[in-house]
């Protein structure tokens, strides 16, 4: 797109009869692999075409609106911090589904501390845990009173012990699903960060019956119709789970099958969809509950913790407008993350958009060379092509229009203004700190004896240059 000049005239067959371009989920501008394309779209959008940019996870909307206004024209920023359906956070452990936050929503629920969890799960255990520490249970007498000679000992938990403790609290998928069923929190979108994991989860719970008989019959009827129309698009290994109200949704499914799953889910005929994080954006599949199976995902370099933007994007699928009075977001205990880590990400706040537009030698060469544009002559019907390269000055202006350059320029301007303010303040203070000012300050804060002694020393210092000058003159 960058090298093909999207914003060329309509006579070249570009954006003909287009009035509005909608960039939904514009926060993808920060995406490492796709962000450049989003910036190019804004840069090359003709000024006569209206841009509408939508997102629920942008921490710096003022900068984004300012950048679009600078390169595209007058821009209006419309923001809202109120959710149509309030969101409640939960935490799923092996033995309970508990609120993640306290009643005020300002800190972690104290019932999720390690001591409480250990007491609930192992009331007769030799040890009980207090946030990273291990205390030996004190001995008690026959009446149940603590022995006066017994003193609790604290032993620092090792990393291995913490991991083992967390591993003992990791719930099975069936257990978390049972918690959702008992608390009337279905339908749910269950985020798992791998296609294989989504398919395995469906197979694991495909024997769980989540549909009533009439609902199962309706799914079977819809599946029969779909099979007749698109026989090659049916995922045969997913049919059993689908008839029980469970399905997978990821890039490994054919688009027709994914659309079929989305339709059934919207009609309430699928109760649980196991999906990758791509479902968190751009697809109209709101649910009562969003389950995040892990706070980190595996990448080539190891494990990567979810950013607040990623987490809120997935959690935002919870709560159906006009249907639910509250949406539920459930975070699940893993061996690597517990409620403390979940709260850290939630309270960290959204991250600002960051430009991924990077200039390189190859990009400059492609800009100068341009792409080949073909034209068909009306008279002869011949097709001729020409290069649509840019000059070096045009290429430079293109790079200067990037979001990163705009933010960087604003930072430099703000830093320069702050530097000038500090310099003026220093000059103002320097003009005030005179000998008379110091003398008044000393007279006010020192005793008469101390002030007299300092005055005497100052007078002696003033005579030193005069004596040195007289000695210099006498020598010559």
XYZ file of C-alpha atoms in Angstrom:
476
model
C 0.000 0.000 0.000
C 2.792 2.386 0.891
C 4.449 1.988 -2.489
C 1.226 1.911 -4.518
C 0.055 5.375 -3.383
C -3.453 4.646 -2.180
C -4.331 8.305 -2.286
C -3.987 8.740 -6.053
C -6.766 10.277 -8.086
C -9.996 8.501 -8.865
C -9.063 8.400 -12.536
C -6.381 5.862 -11.622
C -9.049 3.562 -10.249
C -8.242 4.255 -6.591
C -10.948 4.719 -3.933
C -13.549 5.670 -6.522
C -16.911 6.770 -5.011
C -15.769 6.168 -1.427
C -17.103 8.650 1.141
C -16.150 7.054 4.467
C -13.414 4.692 5.664
C -13.958 3.033 9.061
C -10.860 1.828 10.907
C -12.294 -0.424 13.596
C -9.892 -1.469 16.377
C -7.482 1.309 15.433
C -5.258 0.348 18.390
C -3.700 -2.182 15.987
C -1.604 0.788 14.919
C 0.706 -0.344 17.762
C 0.926 -3.904 16.447
C 4.497 -4.801 15.496
C 3.590 -6.761 12.367
C 0.539 -4.804 11.141
C 0.887 -1.310 12.597
C 2.685 0.167 9.592
C -0.241 -0.641 7.287
C -2.654 1.191 9.605
C -0.464 4.303 9.520
C -0.164 4.105 5.735
C -3.957 3.942 5.446
C -4.358 7.171 7.403
C -1.480 8.934 5.626
C -2.714 8.134 2.113
C -6.437 8.493 2.720
C -7.682 11.343 0.469
C -8.753 14.380 2.464
C -12.204 14.364 0.879
C -12.843 10.897 2.372
C -14.024 10.865 5.991
C -12.086 8.709 8.461
C -13.835 7.088 11.434
C -11.435 5.409 13.876
C -12.834 3.206 16.647
C -11.219 1.573 19.662
C -11.904 0.822 23.311
C -8.251 0.537 24.373
C -6.421 3.749 23.461
C -4.642 5.522 26.312
C -3.588 8.577 24.278
C -6.591 9.491 22.084
C -5.593 13.181 22.101
C -2.307 12.399 20.343
C -4.015 10.121 17.818
C -6.653 12.750 17.007
C -3.991 15.458 16.784
C -1.940 13.399 14.339
C -4.935 12.620 12.107
C -5.941 16.284 12.207
C -2.469 17.385 11.157
C -2.224 15.171 8.071
C -5.885 14.679 7.152
C -7.748 17.808 8.199
C -10.217 18.852 10.867
C -10.750 15.999 13.323
C -13.235 15.648 16.172
C -12.407 13.472 19.184
C -15.339 11.689 20.851
C -14.582 9.720 24.020
C -16.621 7.841 26.600
C -15.377 6.066 29.719
C -18.706 4.466 30.632
C -19.406 0.847 29.732
C -22.985 0.088 28.618
C -22.764 -3.102 30.708
C -20.631 -2.997 33.902
C -17.764 -5.494 34.089
C -17.000 -7.672 37.125
C -13.684 -9.485 37.603
C -13.513 -13.048 38.980
C -10.723 -15.512 39.713
C -11.104 -19.263 39.195
C -9.185 -21.661 41.431
C -9.539 -25.384 41.911
C -12.037 -25.160 44.750
C -13.828 -21.868 44.210
C -14.755 -19.011 41.911
C -14.122 -15.818 43.887
C -14.300 -12.079 43.147
C -10.842 -10.908 42.095
C -11.208 -7.423 43.588
C -12.572 -6.095 46.854
C -15.923 -4.338 47.185
C -14.442 -0.982 46.157
C -12.622 -2.468 43.167
C -9.373 -0.836 44.294
C -7.303 -3.833 45.401
C -7.184 -7.623 45.438
C -9.816 -9.562 47.349
C -8.191 -10.569 50.650
C -9.796 -14.020 50.411
C -7.439 -14.778 47.524
C -4.318 -14.398 49.644
C -2.289 -17.566 49.952
C -3.141 -18.057 53.634
C -6.883 -18.123 52.986
C -6.590 -20.365 49.959
C -4.433 -22.863 51.829
C -6.800 -22.925 54.816
C -9.755 -23.607 52.538
C -8.068 -26.315 50.480
C -6.050 -28.011 53.246
C -7.500 -27.202 56.682
C -5.410 -29.910 58.350
C -2.166 -29.061 56.625
C 1.002 -28.776 58.652
C 1.688 -25.404 57.035
C -0.373 -22.398 56.144
C 0.794 -19.732 53.730
C 0.938 -15.968 54.054
C 1.881 -14.252 50.779
C 5.302 -15.738 50.087
C 5.972 -16.974 53.628
C 5.352 -20.263 55.370
C 4.290 -20.410 59.012
C 4.386 -23.583 61.085
C 1.002 -24.178 62.683
C 1.300 -23.740 66.470
C 0.523 -26.673 68.732
C -2.705 -26.464 70.726
C -3.763 -28.162 73.935
C -6.809 -30.343 74.439
C -9.057 -27.289 74.916
C -7.879 -25.933 71.568
C -5.883 -23.073 73.063
C -2.455 -22.174 71.748
C 0.410 -23.309 73.957
C 2.111 -20.310 75.639
C 5.506 -21.897 74.960
C 4.844 -22.256 71.241
C 6.109 -19.509 68.929
C 5.202 -19.331 65.215
C 8.152 -19.571 62.869
C 8.295 -17.922 59.462
C 10.214 -19.608 56.677
C 10.692 -17.918 53.293
C 9.060 -19.965 50.555
C 11.312 -21.064 47.741
C 10.325 -20.487 44.127
C 9.778 -24.234 43.761
C 7.391 -24.284 46.749
C 5.406 -21.341 45.378
C 5.125 -23.089 41.997
C 3.969 -26.329 43.620
C 1.418 -24.455 45.687
C 0.050 -22.700 42.598
C 0.029 -25.946 40.642
C -2.164 -27.525 43.312
C -4.684 -24.692 42.829
C -4.902 -24.840 39.004
C -8.463 -25.874 38.060
C -9.327 -28.286 35.288
C -11.378 -26.937 32.395
C -14.334 -29.007 33.590
C -14.050 -27.477 37.071
C -14.052 -23.889 35.816
C -16.901 -24.727 33.427
C -18.863 -26.159 36.359
C -18.285 -22.912 38.282
C -19.659 -20.896 35.361
C -22.692 -23.187 35.028
C -23.523 -23.024 38.734
C -23.281 -19.219 38.760
C -25.393 -18.783 35.584
C -22.474 -17.185 33.712
C -22.957 -18.829 30.305
C -22.635 -18.250 27.366
C -18.895 -17.656 27.515
C -15.968 -16.978 25.222
C -12.951 -18.889 26.515
C -9.627 -17.494 25.304
C -6.797 -20.002 24.774
C -3.668 -18.798 22.985
C -3.217 -21.681 20.532
C -5.361 -23.354 17.898
C -4.404 -26.793 19.150
C -5.375 -25.801 22.683
C -8.818 -24.659 21.510
C -9.486 -27.929 19.665
C -8.193 -29.993 22.597
C -10.481 -28.123 25.004
C -13.518 -28.894 22.829
C -12.630 -32.598 22.760
C -12.043 -32.599 26.527
C -15.524 -31.356 27.411
C -17.513 -32.576 24.404
C -19.302 -35.050 26.692
C -20.610 -32.206 28.883
C -24.206 -31.524 27.938
C -24.831 -27.756 27.912
C -27.927 -27.670 25.674
C -31.538 -28.560 26.358
C -33.172 -31.117 24.075
C -34.960 -28.471 22.008
C -31.733 -26.486 21.582
C -29.790 -29.597 20.562
C -32.478 -30.422 17.972
C -32.242 -26.900 16.571
C -28.451 -27.154 16.280
C -28.785 -30.502 14.531
C -31.253 -28.982 12.058
C -28.996 -25.998 11.344
C -26.007 -28.303 10.916
C -27.932 -30.429 8.411
C -28.788 -27.322 6.382
C -25.194 -26.120 6.511
C -23.899 -29.525 5.400
C -26.241 -29.569 2.412
C -25.115 -26.108 1.321
C -21.390 -26.334 2.164
C -20.455 -30.026 2.538
C -16.705 -29.397 2.332
C -16.723 -26.696 5.029
C -17.931 -28.926 7.877
C -15.350 -29.785 10.582
C -16.364 -33.363 11.259
C -14.205 -33.666 14.377
C -16.069 -30.702 15.909
C -19.624 -31.914 15.267
C -19.990 -33.918 18.501
C -18.992 -30.954 20.649
C -21.214 -28.609 18.647
C -24.271 -30.783 19.342
C -23.458 -30.421 23.059
C -23.076 -26.615 22.868
C -19.269 -26.333 22.581
C -17.190 -25.067 19.644
C -13.763 -23.751 18.646
C -13.121 -20.545 16.705
C -9.673 -19.740 15.312
C -7.736 -19.090 12.110
C -7.479 -22.828 11.425
C -11.227 -22.998 10.737
C -12.638 -22.184 7.327
C -14.362 -18.768 7.163
C -17.720 -20.392 6.365
C -17.480 -22.622 9.434
C -16.488 -19.697 11.649
C -19.453 -17.676 10.398
C -21.703 -20.643 11.167
C -20.336 -20.856 14.739
C -20.781 -17.096 15.198
C -24.417 -17.290 14.098
C -25.188 -20.181 16.462
C -23.449 -18.396 19.328
C -25.430 -15.205 18.777
C -28.636 -17.243 18.846
C -27.646 -18.888 22.130
C -27.216 -22.352 20.595
C -23.518 -22.513 21.491
C -22.765 -21.962 25.176
C -18.952 -22.010 25.154
C -16.592 -20.972 22.364
C -12.887 -21.685 22.781
C -11.109 -19.024 20.758
C -7.727 -17.449 20.172
C -7.201 -13.763 20.931
C -8.107 -12.771 17.348
C -11.752 -13.121 18.407
C -11.230 -10.228 20.844
C -11.385 -7.698 18.021
C -13.568 -7.021 15.043
C -16.184 -9.780 15.452
C -19.691 -9.243 16.798
C -19.814 -12.059 19.341
C -20.609 -10.554 22.753
C -21.044 -13.005 25.609
C -22.106 -12.918 29.237
C -18.640 -14.067 30.316
C -15.098 -13.863 28.970
C -12.631 -16.409 30.360
C -8.897 -15.726 30.014
C -7.136 -19.058 30.481
C -3.704 -17.573 31.138
C -2.120 -14.204 31.788
C 0.798 -15.053 29.504
C 1.219 -16.655 26.110
C 4.026 -18.591 24.516
C 6.073 -16.872 21.810
C 9.291 -17.767 19.979
C 11.409 -16.137 22.702
C 9.596 -17.875 25.586
C 6.549 -16.649 27.497
C 5.167 -13.136 27.161
C 2.891 -11.499 29.718
C -0.311 -9.996 28.351
C -0.359 -6.226 28.155
C -3.213 -4.340 29.829
C -4.502 -3.521 26.332
C -4.637 -7.231 25.400
C -6.379 -8.139 28.641
C -9.006 -5.392 28.467
C -9.646 -6.139 24.792
C -10.553 -9.748 25.620
C -12.416 -8.892 28.814
C -14.420 -6.309 26.873
C -16.281 -9.079 25.034
C -18.211 -9.765 28.257
C -21.631 -8.208 28.737
C -24.391 -8.176 26.107
C -26.096 -4.819 25.750
C -29.816 -5.075 26.388
C -29.494 -8.660 27.678
C -27.058 -8.735 30.603
C -27.080 -6.381 33.577
C -23.419 -7.171 34.242
C -20.567 -8.760 32.304
C -18.171 -11.254 33.884
C -14.458 -11.564 33.186
C -12.859 -14.676 34.683
C -9.100 -15.078 35.090
C -7.830 -18.594 35.760
C -5.083 -19.668 38.167
C -2.006 -21.085 36.417
C 1.367 -22.342 37.603
C 2.949 -19.064 36.477
C 0.349 -16.469 37.471
C -1.878 -15.952 40.457
C -4.303 -13.231 41.568
C -1.453 -10.847 42.445
C -0.152 -10.831 38.870
C -3.689 -10.412 37.518
C -4.269 -7.350 39.696
C -0.915 -5.897 38.646
C -1.960 -5.985 34.979
C -5.466 -4.660 35.658
C -4.255 -1.713 37.740
C -1.365 -0.907 35.376
C -3.734 0.985 33.067
C -3.876 1.088 29.287
C -0.696 1.549 27.288
C -0.411 4.458 24.821
C -0.338 3.866 21.077
C 3.197 3.561 19.719
C 4.144 4.012 16.071
C 5.595 0.972 14.288
C 6.468 2.978 11.184
C 10.204 2.404 10.615
C 12.158 3.975 7.769
C 14.798 1.812 6.085
C 17.029 1.951 3.016
C 14.807 -0.586 1.279
C 11.699 1.482 1.976
C 13.320 4.617 0.552
C 14.394 2.782 -2.614
C 10.876 1.387 -3.096
C 9.377 4.842 -2.596
C 11.703 6.323 -5.194
C 11.034 3.497 -7.663
C 7.298 3.326 -6.961
C 4.946 0.671 -8.297
C 3.817 -0.048 -11.820
C 0.460 1.511 -12.749
C -1.293 0.136 -15.845
C -3.626 2.101 -18.138
C -5.840 0.739 -20.876
C -6.200 3.002 -23.895
C -9.784 3.385 -25.081
C -9.026 3.595 -28.800
C -6.543 0.780 -29.313
C -7.268 -1.255 -26.192
C -3.556 -1.550 -25.504
C -2.413 -1.779 -21.898
C 0.546 0.385 -20.998
C 2.339 0.704 -17.705
C 4.367 3.403 -16.036
C 6.218 3.774 -12.763
C 4.680 5.963 -10.059
C 7.873 6.777 -8.194
C 8.380 9.764 -5.905
C 11.100 12.301 -5.578
C 13.453 12.257 -2.615
C 11.644 15.277 -1.156
C 8.271 13.488 -1.409
C 9.720 10.417 0.302
C 11.085 12.595 3.109
C 7.693 14.260 3.620
C 6.046 10.831 3.785
C 8.287 9.726 6.649
C 7.663 13.019 8.440
C 3.910 12.294 8.374
C 4.216 9.171 10.526
C 2.537 8.982 13.913
C 5.894 8.386 15.585
C 7.355 11.558 14.114
C 4.302 13.535 15.269
C 4.546 12.228 18.839
C 8.321 12.712 18.861
C 7.961 16.293 17.667
C 5.415 16.994 20.396
C 7.736 15.514 23.004
C 10.624 17.663 21.789
C 8.454 20.784 21.781
C 7.207 20.033 25.286
C 10.760 19.356 26.493
C 11.997 22.604 24.936
C 9.195 24.579 26.589
C 9.988 22.969 29.947
C 13.687 23.809 29.525
C 12.876 27.436 28.748
C 10.611 27.601 31.804
C 13.347 26.242 34.060
C 15.917 28.661 32.636
C 13.598 31.622 33.250
C 12.993 30.434 36.803
C 16.752 30.172 37.399
C 17.285 33.703 36.084
C 14.469 34.998 38.278
C 15.885 33.331 41.377
C 19.406 34.511 40.546
C 18.214 38.103 40.310
C 16.577 37.819 43.733
C 19.543 36.224 45.531
C 21.672 39.379 46.010
C 23.951 40.378 48.872
C 21.118 42.389 50.373
C 18.780 39.369 50.189
C 21.349 37.151 51.919
C 21.949 39.838 54.544
C 18.225 40.088 55.327
C 17.926 36.303 55.464
C 20.861 35.992 57.876
C 19.618 38.825 60.105
C 16.216 37.140 60.318
C 17.359 33.586 61.068
C 20.621 34.071 63.063
C 21.223 35.364 66.546
C 22.809 38.811 66.979
C 26.161 37.309 68.008
C 26.310 34.944 65.014
C 25.236 37.707 62.649
C 27.909 40.072 64.038
C 30.588 37.401 63.616
C 29.549 36.684 60.007
C 29.508 40.420 59.199
C 33.033 40.768 60.587
C 34.286 37.884 58.451
C 32.607 39.331 55.340
C 34.309 42.691 55.896
C 37.670 40.953 56.222
C 37.092 39.084 52.964
C 36.271 42.334 51.172
C 39.654 43.806 52.219
C 41.681 40.869 50.822
C 41.505 41.945 47.122
C 42.436 45.505 48.093
C 45.531 44.362 50.080
C 46.641 42.098 47.210
C 46.328 44.975 44.757
C 48.421 47.264 46.957
C 51.139 44.593 47.289
C 51.210 44.132 43.518
C 51.644 47.881 42.932
C 54.417 48.168 45.557
C 56.371 45.331 43.894
C 56.515 47.213 40.612
